[in-house]
mmCIF file of C-alpha atoms in Angstrom:
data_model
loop_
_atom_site.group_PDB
_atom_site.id
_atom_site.type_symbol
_atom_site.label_atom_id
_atom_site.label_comp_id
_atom_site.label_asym_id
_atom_site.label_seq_id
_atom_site.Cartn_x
_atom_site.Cartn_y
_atom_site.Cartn_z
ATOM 1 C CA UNK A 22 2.389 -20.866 -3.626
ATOM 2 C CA UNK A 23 3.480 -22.324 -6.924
ATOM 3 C CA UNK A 24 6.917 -23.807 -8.217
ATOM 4 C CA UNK A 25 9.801 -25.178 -6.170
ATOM 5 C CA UNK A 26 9.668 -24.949 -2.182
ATOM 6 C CA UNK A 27 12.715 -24.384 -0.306
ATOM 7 C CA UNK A 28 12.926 -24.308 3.333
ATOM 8 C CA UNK A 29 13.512 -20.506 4.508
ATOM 9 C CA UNK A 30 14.753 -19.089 7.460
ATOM 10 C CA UNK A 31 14.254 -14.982 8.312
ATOM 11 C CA UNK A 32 17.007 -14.546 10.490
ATOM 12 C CA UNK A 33 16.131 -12.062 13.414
ATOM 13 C CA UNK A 34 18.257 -10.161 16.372
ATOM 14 C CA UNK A 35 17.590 -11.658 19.845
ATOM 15 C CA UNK A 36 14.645 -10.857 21.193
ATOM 16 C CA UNK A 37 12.204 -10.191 17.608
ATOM 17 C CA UNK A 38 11.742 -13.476 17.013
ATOM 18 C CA UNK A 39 8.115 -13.613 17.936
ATOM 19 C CA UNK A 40 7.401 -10.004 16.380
ATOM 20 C CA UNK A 41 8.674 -11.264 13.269
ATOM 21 C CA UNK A 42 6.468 -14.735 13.653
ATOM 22 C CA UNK A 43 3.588 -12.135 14.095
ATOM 23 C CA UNK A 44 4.488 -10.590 11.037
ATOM 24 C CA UNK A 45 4.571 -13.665 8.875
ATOM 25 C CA UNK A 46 1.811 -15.105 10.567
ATOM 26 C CA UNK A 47 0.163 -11.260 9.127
ATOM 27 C CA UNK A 48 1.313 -11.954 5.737
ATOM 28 C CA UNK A 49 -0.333 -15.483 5.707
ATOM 29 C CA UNK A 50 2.002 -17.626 6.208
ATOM 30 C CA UNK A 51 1.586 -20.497 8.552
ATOM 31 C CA UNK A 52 3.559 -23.709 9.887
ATOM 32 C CA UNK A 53 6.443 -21.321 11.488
ATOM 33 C CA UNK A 54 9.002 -22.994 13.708
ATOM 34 C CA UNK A 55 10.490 -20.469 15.996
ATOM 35 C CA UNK A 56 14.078 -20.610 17.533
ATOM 36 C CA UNK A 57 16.623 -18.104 19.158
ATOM 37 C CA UNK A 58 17.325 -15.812 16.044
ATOM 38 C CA UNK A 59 15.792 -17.135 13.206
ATOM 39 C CA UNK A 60 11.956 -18.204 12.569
ATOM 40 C CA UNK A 61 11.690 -20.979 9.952
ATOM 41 C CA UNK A 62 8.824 -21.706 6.806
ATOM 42 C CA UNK A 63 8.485 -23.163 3.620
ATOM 43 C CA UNK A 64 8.366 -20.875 0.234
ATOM 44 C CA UNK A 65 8.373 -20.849 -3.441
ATOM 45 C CA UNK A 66 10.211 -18.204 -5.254
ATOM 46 C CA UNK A 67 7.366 -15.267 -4.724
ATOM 47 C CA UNK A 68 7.439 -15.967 -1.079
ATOM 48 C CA UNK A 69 11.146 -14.965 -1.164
ATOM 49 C CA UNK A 70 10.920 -11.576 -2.535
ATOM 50 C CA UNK A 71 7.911 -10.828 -0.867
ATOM 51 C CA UNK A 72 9.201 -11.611 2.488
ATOM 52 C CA UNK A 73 12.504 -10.054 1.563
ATOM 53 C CA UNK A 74 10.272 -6.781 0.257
ATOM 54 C CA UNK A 75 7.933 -6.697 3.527
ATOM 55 C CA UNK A 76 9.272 -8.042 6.514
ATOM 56 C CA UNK A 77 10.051 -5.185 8.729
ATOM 57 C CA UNK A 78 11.810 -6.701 11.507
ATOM 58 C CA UNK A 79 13.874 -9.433 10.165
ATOM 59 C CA UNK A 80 17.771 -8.903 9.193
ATOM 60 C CA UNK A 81 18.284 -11.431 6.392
ATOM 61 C CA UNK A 82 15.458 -14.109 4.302
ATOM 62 C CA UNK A 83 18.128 -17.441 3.717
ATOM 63 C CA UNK A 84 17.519 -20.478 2.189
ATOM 64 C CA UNK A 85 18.342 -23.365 3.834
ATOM 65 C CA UNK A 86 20.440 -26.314 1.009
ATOM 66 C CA UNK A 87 20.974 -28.856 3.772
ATOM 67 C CA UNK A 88 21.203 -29.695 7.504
ATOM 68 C CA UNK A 89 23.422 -32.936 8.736
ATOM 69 C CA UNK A 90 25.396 -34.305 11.500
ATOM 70 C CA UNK A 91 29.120 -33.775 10.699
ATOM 71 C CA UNK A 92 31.466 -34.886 12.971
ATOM 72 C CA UNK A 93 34.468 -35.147 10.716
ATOM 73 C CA UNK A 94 36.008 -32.953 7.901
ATOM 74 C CA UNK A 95 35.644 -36.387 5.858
ATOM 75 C CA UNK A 96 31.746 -36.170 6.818
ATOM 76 C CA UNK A 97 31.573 -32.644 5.883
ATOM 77 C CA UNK A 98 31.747 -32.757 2.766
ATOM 78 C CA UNK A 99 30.731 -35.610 1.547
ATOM 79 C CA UNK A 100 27.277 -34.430 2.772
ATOM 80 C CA UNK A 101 28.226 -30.858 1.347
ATOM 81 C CA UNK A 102 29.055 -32.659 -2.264
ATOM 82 C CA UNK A 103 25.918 -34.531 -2.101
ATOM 83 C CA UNK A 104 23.657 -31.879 -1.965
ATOM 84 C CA UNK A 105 21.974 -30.137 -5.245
ATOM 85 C CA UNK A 106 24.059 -27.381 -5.851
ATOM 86 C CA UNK A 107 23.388 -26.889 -9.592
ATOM 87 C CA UNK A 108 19.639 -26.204 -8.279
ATOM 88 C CA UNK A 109 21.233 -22.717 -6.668
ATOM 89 C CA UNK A 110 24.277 -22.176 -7.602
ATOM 90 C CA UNK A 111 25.079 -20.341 -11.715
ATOM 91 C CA UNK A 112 28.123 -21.723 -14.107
ATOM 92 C CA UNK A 113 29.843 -18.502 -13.023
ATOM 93 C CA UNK A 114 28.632 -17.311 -10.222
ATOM 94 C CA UNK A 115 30.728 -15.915 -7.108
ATOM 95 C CA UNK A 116 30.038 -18.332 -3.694
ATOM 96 C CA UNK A 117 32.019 -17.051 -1.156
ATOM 97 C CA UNK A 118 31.063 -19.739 2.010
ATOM 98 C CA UNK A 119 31.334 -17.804 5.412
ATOM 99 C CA UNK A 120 31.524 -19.958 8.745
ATOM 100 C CA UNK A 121 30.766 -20.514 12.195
ATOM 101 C CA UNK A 122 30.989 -22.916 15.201
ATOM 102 C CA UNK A 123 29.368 -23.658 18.120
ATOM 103 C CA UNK A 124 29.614 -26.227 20.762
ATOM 104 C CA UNK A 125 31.146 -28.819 18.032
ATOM 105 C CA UNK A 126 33.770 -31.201 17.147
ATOM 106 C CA UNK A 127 34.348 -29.083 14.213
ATOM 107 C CA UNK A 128 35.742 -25.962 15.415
ATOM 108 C CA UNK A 129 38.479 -24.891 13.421
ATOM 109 C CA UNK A 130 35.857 -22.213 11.388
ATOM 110 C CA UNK A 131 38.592 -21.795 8.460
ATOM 111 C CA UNK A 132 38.843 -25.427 7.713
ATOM 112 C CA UNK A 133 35.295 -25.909 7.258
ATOM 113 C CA UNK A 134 34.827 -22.756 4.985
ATOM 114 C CA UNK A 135 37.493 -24.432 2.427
ATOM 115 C CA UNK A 136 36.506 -28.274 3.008
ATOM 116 C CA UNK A 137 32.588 -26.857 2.156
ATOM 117 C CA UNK A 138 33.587 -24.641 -0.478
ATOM 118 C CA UNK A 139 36.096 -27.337 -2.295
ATOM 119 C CA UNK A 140 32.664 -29.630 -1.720
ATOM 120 C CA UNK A 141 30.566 -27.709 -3.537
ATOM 121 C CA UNK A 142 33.167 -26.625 -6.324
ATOM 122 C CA UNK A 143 33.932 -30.350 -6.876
ATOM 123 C CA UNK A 144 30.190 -30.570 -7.380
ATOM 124 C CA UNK A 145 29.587 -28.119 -9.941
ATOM 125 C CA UNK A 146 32.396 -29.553 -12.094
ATOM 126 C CA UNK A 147 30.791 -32.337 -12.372
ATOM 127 C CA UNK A 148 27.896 -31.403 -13.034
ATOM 128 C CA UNK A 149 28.889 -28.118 -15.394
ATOM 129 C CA UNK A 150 31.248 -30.137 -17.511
ATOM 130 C CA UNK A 151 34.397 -27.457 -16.611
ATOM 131 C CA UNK A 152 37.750 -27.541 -14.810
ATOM 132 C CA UNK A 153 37.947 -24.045 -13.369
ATOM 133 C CA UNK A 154 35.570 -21.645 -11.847
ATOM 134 C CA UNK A 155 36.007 -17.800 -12.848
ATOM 135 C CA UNK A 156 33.411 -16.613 -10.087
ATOM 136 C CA UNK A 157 33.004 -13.713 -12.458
ATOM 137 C CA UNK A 158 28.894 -13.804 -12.424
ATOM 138 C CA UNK A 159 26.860 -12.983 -9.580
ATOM 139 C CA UNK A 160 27.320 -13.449 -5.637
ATOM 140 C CA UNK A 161 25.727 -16.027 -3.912
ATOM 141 C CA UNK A 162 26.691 -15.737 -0.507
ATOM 142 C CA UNK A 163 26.981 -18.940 1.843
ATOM 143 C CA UNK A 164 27.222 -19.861 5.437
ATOM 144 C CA UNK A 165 28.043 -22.809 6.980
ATOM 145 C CA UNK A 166 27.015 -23.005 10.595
ATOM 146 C CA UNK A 167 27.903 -25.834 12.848
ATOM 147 C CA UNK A 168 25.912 -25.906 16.452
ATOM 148 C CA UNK A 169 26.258 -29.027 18.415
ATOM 149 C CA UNK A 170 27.795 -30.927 15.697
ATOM 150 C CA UNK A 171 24.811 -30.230 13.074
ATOM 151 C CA UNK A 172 25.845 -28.316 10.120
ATOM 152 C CA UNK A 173 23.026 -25.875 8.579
ATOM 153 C CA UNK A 174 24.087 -24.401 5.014
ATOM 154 C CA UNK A 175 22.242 -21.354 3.799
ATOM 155 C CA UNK A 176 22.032 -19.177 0.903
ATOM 156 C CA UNK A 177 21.530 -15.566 1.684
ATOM 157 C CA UNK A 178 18.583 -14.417 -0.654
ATOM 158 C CA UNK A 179 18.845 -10.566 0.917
ATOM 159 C CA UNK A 180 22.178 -9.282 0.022
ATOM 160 C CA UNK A 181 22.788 -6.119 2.363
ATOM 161 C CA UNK A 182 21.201 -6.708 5.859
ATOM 162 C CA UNK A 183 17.324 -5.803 5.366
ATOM 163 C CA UNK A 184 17.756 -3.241 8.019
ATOM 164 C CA UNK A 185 18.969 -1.378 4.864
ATOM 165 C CA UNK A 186 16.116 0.538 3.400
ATOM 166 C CA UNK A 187 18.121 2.717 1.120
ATOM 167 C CA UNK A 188 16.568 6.038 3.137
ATOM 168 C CA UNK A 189 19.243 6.922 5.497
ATOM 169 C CA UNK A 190 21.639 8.460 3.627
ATOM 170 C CA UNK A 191 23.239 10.406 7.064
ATOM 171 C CA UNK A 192 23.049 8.333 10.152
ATOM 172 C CA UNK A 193 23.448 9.844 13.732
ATOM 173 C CA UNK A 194 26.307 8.949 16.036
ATOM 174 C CA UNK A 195 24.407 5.986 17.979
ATOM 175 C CA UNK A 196 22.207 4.880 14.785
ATOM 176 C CA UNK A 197 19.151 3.032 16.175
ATOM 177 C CA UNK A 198 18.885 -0.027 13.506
ATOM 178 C CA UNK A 199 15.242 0.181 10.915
ATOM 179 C CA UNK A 200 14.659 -3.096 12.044
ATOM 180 C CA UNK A 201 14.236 -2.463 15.771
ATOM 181 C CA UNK A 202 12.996 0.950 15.291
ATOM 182 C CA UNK A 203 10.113 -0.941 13.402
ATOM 183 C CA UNK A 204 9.193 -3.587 16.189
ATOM 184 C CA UNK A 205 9.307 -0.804 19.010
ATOM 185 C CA UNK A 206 6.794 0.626 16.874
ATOM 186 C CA UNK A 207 5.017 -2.883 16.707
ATOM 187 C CA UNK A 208 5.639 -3.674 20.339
ATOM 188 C CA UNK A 209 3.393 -0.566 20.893
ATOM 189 C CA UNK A 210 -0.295 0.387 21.489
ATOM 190 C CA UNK A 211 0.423 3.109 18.914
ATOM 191 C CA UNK A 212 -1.694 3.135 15.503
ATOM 192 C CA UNK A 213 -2.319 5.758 12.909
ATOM 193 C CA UNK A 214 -5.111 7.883 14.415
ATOM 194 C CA UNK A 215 -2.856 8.477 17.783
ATOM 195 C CA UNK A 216 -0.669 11.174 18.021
ATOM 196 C CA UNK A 217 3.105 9.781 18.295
ATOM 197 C CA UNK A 218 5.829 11.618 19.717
ATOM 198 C CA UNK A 219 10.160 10.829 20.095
ATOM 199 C CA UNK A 220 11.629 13.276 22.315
ATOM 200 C CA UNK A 221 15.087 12.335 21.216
ATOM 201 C CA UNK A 222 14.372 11.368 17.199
ATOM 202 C CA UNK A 223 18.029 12.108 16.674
ATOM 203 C CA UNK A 224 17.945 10.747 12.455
ATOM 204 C CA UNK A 225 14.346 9.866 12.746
ATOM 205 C CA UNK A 226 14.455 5.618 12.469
ATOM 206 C CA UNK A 227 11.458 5.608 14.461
ATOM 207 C CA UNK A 228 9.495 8.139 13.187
ATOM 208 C CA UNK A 229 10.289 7.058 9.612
ATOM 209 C CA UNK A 230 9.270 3.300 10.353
ATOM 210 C CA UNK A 231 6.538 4.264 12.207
ATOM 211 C CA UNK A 232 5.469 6.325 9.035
ATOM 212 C CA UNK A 233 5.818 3.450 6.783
ATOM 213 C CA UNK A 234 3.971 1.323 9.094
ATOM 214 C CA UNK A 235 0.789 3.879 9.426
ATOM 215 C CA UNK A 236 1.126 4.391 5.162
ATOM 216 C CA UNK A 237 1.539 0.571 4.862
ATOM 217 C CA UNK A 238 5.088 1.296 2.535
ATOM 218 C CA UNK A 239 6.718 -2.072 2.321
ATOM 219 C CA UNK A 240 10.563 -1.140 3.697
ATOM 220 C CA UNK A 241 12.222 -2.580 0.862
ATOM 221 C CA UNK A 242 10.421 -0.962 -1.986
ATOM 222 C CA UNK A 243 12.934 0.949 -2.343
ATOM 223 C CA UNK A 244 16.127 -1.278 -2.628
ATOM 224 C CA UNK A 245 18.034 -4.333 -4.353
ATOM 225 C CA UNK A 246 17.967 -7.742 -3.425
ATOM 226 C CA UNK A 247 20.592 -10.339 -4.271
ATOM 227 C CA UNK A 248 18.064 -13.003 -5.486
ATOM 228 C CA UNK A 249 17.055 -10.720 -7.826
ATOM 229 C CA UNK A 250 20.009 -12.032 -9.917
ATOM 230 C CA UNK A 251 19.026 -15.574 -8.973
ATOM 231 C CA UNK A 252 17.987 -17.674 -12.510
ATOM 232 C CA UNK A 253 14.809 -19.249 -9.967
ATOM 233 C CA UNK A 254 13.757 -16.146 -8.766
ATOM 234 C CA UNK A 255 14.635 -12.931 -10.241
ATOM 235 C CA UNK A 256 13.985 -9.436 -11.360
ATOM 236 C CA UNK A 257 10.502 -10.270 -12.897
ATOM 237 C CA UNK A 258 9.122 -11.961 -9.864
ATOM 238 C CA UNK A 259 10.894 -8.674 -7.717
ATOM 239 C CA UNK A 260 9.233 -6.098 -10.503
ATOM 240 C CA UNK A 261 5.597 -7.733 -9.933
ATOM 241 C CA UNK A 262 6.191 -7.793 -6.013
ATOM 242 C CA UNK A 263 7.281 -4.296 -6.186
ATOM 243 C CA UNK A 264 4.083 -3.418 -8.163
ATOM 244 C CA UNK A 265 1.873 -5.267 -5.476
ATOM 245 C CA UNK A 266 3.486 -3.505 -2.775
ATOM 246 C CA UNK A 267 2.977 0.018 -4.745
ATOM 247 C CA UNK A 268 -0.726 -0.750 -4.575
ATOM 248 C CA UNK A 269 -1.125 -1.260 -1.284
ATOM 249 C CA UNK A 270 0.650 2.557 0.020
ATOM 250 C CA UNK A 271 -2.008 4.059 1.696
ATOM 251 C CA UNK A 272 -1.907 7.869 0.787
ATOM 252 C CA UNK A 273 -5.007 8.961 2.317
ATOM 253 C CA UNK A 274 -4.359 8.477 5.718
ATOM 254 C CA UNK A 275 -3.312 11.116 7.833
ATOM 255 C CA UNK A 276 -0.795 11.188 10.298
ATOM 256 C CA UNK A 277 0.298 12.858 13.677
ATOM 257 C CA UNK A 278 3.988 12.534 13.731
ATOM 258 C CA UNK A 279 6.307 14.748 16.244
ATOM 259 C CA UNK A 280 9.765 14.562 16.573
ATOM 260 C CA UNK A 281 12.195 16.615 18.386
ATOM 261 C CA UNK A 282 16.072 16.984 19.270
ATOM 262 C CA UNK A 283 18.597 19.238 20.725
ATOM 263 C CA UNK A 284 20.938 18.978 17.866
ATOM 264 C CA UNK A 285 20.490 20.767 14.911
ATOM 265 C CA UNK A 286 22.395 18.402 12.679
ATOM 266 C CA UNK A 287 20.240 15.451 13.965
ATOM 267 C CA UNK A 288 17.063 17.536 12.316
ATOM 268 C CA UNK A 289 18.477 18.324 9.108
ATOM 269 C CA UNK A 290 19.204 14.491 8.762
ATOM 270 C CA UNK A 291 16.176 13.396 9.901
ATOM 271 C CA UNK A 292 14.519 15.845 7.471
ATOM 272 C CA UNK A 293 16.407 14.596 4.911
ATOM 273 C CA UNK A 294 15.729 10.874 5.822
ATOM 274 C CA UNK A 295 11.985 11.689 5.643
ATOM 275 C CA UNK A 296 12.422 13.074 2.276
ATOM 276 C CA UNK A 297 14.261 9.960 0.707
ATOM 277 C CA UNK A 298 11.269 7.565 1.248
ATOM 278 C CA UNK A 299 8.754 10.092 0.749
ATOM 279 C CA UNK A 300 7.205 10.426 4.384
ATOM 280 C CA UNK A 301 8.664 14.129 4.885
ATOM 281 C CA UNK A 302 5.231 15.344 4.812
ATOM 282 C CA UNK A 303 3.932 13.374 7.514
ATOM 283 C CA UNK A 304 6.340 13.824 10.562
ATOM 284 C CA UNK A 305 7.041 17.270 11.997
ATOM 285 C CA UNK A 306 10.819 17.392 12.655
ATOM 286 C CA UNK A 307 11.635 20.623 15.009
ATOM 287 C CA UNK A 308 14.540 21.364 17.449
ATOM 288 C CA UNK A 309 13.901 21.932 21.034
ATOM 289 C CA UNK A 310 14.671 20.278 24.321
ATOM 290 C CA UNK A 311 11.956 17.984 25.284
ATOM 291 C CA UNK A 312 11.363 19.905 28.463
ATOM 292 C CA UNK A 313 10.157 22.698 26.775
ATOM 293 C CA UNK A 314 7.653 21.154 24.267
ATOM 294 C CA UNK A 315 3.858 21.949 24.514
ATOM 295 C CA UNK A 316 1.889 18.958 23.781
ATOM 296 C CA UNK A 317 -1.733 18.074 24.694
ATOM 297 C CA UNK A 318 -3.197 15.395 27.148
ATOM 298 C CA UNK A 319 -4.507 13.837 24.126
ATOM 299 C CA UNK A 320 -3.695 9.615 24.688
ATOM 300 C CA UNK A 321 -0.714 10.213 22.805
ATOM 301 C CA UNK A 322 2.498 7.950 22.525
ATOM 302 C CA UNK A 323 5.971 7.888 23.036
ATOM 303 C CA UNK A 324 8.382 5.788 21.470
ATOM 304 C CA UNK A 325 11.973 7.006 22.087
ATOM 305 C CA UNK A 326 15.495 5.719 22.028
ATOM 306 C CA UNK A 327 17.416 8.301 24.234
ATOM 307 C CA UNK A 328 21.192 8.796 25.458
ATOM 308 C CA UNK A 329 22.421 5.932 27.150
ATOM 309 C CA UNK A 330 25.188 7.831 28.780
ATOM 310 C CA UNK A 331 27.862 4.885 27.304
ATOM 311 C CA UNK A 332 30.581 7.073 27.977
ATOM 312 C CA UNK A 333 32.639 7.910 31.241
ATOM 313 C CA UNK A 334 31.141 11.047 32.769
ATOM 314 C CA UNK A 335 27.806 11.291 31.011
ATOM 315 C CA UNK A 336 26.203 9.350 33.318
ATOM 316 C CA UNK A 337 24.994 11.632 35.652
ATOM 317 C CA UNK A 338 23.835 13.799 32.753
ATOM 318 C CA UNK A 339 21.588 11.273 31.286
ATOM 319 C CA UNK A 340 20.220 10.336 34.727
ATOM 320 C CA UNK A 341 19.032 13.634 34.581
ATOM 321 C CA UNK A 342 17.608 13.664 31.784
ATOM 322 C CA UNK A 343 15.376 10.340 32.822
ATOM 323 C CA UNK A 344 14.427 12.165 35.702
ATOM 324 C CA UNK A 345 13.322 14.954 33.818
ATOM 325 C CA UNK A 346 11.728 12.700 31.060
ATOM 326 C CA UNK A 347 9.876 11.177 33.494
ATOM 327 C CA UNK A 348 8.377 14.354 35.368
ATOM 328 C CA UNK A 349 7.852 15.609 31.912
ATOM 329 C CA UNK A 350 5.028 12.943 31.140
ATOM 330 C CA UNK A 351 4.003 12.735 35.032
ATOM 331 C CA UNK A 352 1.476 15.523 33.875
ATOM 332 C CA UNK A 353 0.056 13.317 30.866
ATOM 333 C CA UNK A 354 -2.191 10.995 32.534
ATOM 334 C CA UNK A 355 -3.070 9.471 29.060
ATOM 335 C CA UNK A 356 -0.561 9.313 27.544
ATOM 336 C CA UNK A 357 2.026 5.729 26.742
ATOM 337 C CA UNK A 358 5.448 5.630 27.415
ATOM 338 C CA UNK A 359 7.739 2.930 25.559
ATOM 339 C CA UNK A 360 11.787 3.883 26.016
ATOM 340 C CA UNK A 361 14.754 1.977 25.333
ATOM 341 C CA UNK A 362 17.899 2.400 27.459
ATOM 342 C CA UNK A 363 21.321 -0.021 28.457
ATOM 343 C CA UNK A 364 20.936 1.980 31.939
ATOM 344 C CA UNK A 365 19.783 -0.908 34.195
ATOM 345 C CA UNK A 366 17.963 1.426 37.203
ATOM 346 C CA UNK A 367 15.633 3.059 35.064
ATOM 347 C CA UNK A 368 12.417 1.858 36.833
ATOM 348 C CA UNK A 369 14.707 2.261 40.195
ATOM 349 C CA UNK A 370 15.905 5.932 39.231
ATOM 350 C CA UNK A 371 12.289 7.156 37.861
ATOM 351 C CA UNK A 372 10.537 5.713 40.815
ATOM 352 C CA UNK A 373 7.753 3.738 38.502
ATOM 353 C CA UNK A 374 7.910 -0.138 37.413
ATOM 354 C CA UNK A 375 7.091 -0.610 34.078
ATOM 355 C CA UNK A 376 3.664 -2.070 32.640
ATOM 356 C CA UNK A 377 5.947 -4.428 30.260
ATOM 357 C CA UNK A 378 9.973 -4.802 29.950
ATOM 358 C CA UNK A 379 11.562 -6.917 27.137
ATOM 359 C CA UNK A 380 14.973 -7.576 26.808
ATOM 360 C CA UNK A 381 16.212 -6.119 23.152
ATOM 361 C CA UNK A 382 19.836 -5.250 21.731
ATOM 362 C CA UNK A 383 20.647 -2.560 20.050
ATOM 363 C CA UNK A 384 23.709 -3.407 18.026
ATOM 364 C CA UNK A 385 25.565 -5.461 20.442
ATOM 365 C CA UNK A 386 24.255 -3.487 23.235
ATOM 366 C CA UNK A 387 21.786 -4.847 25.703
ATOM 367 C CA UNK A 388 19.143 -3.048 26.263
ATOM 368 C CA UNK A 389 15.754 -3.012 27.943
ATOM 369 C CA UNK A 390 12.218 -2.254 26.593
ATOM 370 C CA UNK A 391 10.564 -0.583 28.883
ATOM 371 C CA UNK A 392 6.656 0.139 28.277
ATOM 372 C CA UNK A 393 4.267 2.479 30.176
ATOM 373 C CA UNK A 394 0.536 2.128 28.650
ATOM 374 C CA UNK A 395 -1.324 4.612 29.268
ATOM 375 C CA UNK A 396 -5.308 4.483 29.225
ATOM 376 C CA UNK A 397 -7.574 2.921 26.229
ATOM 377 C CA UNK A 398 -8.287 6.306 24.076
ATOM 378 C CA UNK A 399 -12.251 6.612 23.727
ATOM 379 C CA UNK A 400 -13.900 4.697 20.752
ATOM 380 C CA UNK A 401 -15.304 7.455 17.957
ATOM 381 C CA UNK A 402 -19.364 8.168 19.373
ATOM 382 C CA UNK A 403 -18.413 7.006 23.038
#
């Protein structure tokens, strides 16, 4: 690390906030605190846009200006004024402050947006030698979040949520979010030389992450960050990340990638998903009901997101269709099963407790990871 560090927190949806520790921890970075949604660390400027570049399951990389009690609007922002916000914030920049409030005195969430933002606007006046702001520059997006009478205020580095890899042009009805697509993937016993199967790929997330993962593509190669605009980190820092992460593709290695779906539509976008981050070649997209697909006893893995039956009179449909799922992979002794599903009775309904079940959401629906592992395949020479 060199320059400035600033306190970071990857922000994370309930239930990835140890797969995303793992993934820092995989990066290098040590001295993580970990709390419901967020896991914290310290960074310098390079740290940013290479998390920001490579983290594959967290939603935003923010940078925490200050943490205080604040018990009164007075309080507020006095401690808001006194922090350094000609360190972050441009002469011109746009600083919308967002807000929310939790268990505090402070609950009114509009009054504290205004009371921080005149804070920090009285601030730079002072310190920028003007009378009026034109917010005509670039956006620097803050939050001020107030949990048990402690006020956090960030700076969102990211810009669009990270789940935004800039491949999915077309997404599906039920769109399965990159970022959780990604840590099913990671939550898995599933690595390149294993053959890996969805059933219901519907736009392909998790055969496209799971791609990335085996090719080592960082999932924001492809995309803009807001801190690339940021004086203290910017597009040079971003260009010579982006360079690293180039580099480090692996296009030698060869993968086994099946996905299949019902709907014809569903294909041509998954197909055209593939082709936008340059993994088309590496999955086999092909319509078909999953009952009818030959596959081989070969220690293979599923990873699948399937109907959830959400709607009034689909549910005996898609209990079905987990009944047939199941009896489908009864005859594949070695293979893994990991499925996610809202339906609560899936171990109940298939007749077969799960190895492993982690709760997950999907969007704001809960869901549950259920995980099947089949055998150990046989080490090369055994």
């Amino acid at each position: 690390m060199s320059g400035k560090l600033y306190e970071l927190i990857v922000t994370t949806t309930f239930g990835l906030e140890a797969v995303v520790k793992r993934e820092l921890l995989d990066m290098g970075y040590d001295n993580l605190k970990i709390s419901d949604g967020k896991v914290e660390l310290k960074g310098d400027a390079r740290d940013i846009a290479t998390i920001n570049m490579k983290i594959r399951c967290g939603e935003r990389v923010l940078i925490k200006v200050g943490e205080f009690k604040a018990l009164s609007f007075e309080e507020l922002f006095d401690k808001t004024y006194a922090l350094p916000w000609e360190e972050y914030i441009s002469v011109d920049a746009k600083f919308p402050v967002e807000g929310k409030s939790i268990k505090s005195k402070l609950f009114s969430i509009s009054d504290c947006q205004s009371i921080c933002k005149k804070a920090i606007v009285e601030k730079l006046k002072s310190v920028y030698k003007v009378d009026w702001f034109e917010e005509t520059g670039d956006m620097y997006k803050l939050e001020v979040s107030l949990l048990k009478d402690i006020a956090t205020i960030t700076l969102d580095t990211s810009g669009e949520g990270l789940h935004k890899r800039g491949y999915r042009g077309r997404a599906g009805d039920a769109p399965l979010k990159e970022t959780l697509a990604a840590a099913m993937v990671l939550l898995s016993y599933w690595n390149p030389s294993r053959t890996l199967y969805d059933p219901f790929c519907g736009s392909g997330t998790i055969l496209i992450e799971a791609a990335m993962i085996g090719k080592n593509i960082a999932p924001g190669i492809d995309r803009s960050f807001a801190s690339e605009k940021f004086p203290y980190v910017g597009e040079k820092i971003y260009k010579e990340v982006r360079i690293k992460c180039l580099s480090e593709i692996d296009h030698d290695v060869k993968l086994h990638l099946l996905g299949s779906d019902i709907d014809k539509r569903s294909i041509l976008r998954a197909r055209d998903n593939a082709e936008m981050i340059g993994v088309n070649e590496d999955i086999q997209f092909f319509m078909k009901d999953m009952r009818k697909v030959d596959l081989e006893d070969n220690y293979g893995v599923v990873i699948t997101n399937p109907p959830y039956g959400e709607r009034m009179g689909e549910l005996k449909e898609v209990e079905k269709l987990y009944k047939d799922f199941n009896k489908k992979f009864k005859n594949f002794k070695t293979w893994s099963i990991y499925l996610i599903t809202s339906y609560e009775n899936y171990e109940k309904l298939v007749g077969k407790k799960a190895d492993r079940k982690r709760k997950l959401y999907n969007g704001r629906i809960k869901t549950c990871y259920y995980q099947y592992y089949g055998p150990r395949p046989p080490r090369q020479g055994d």
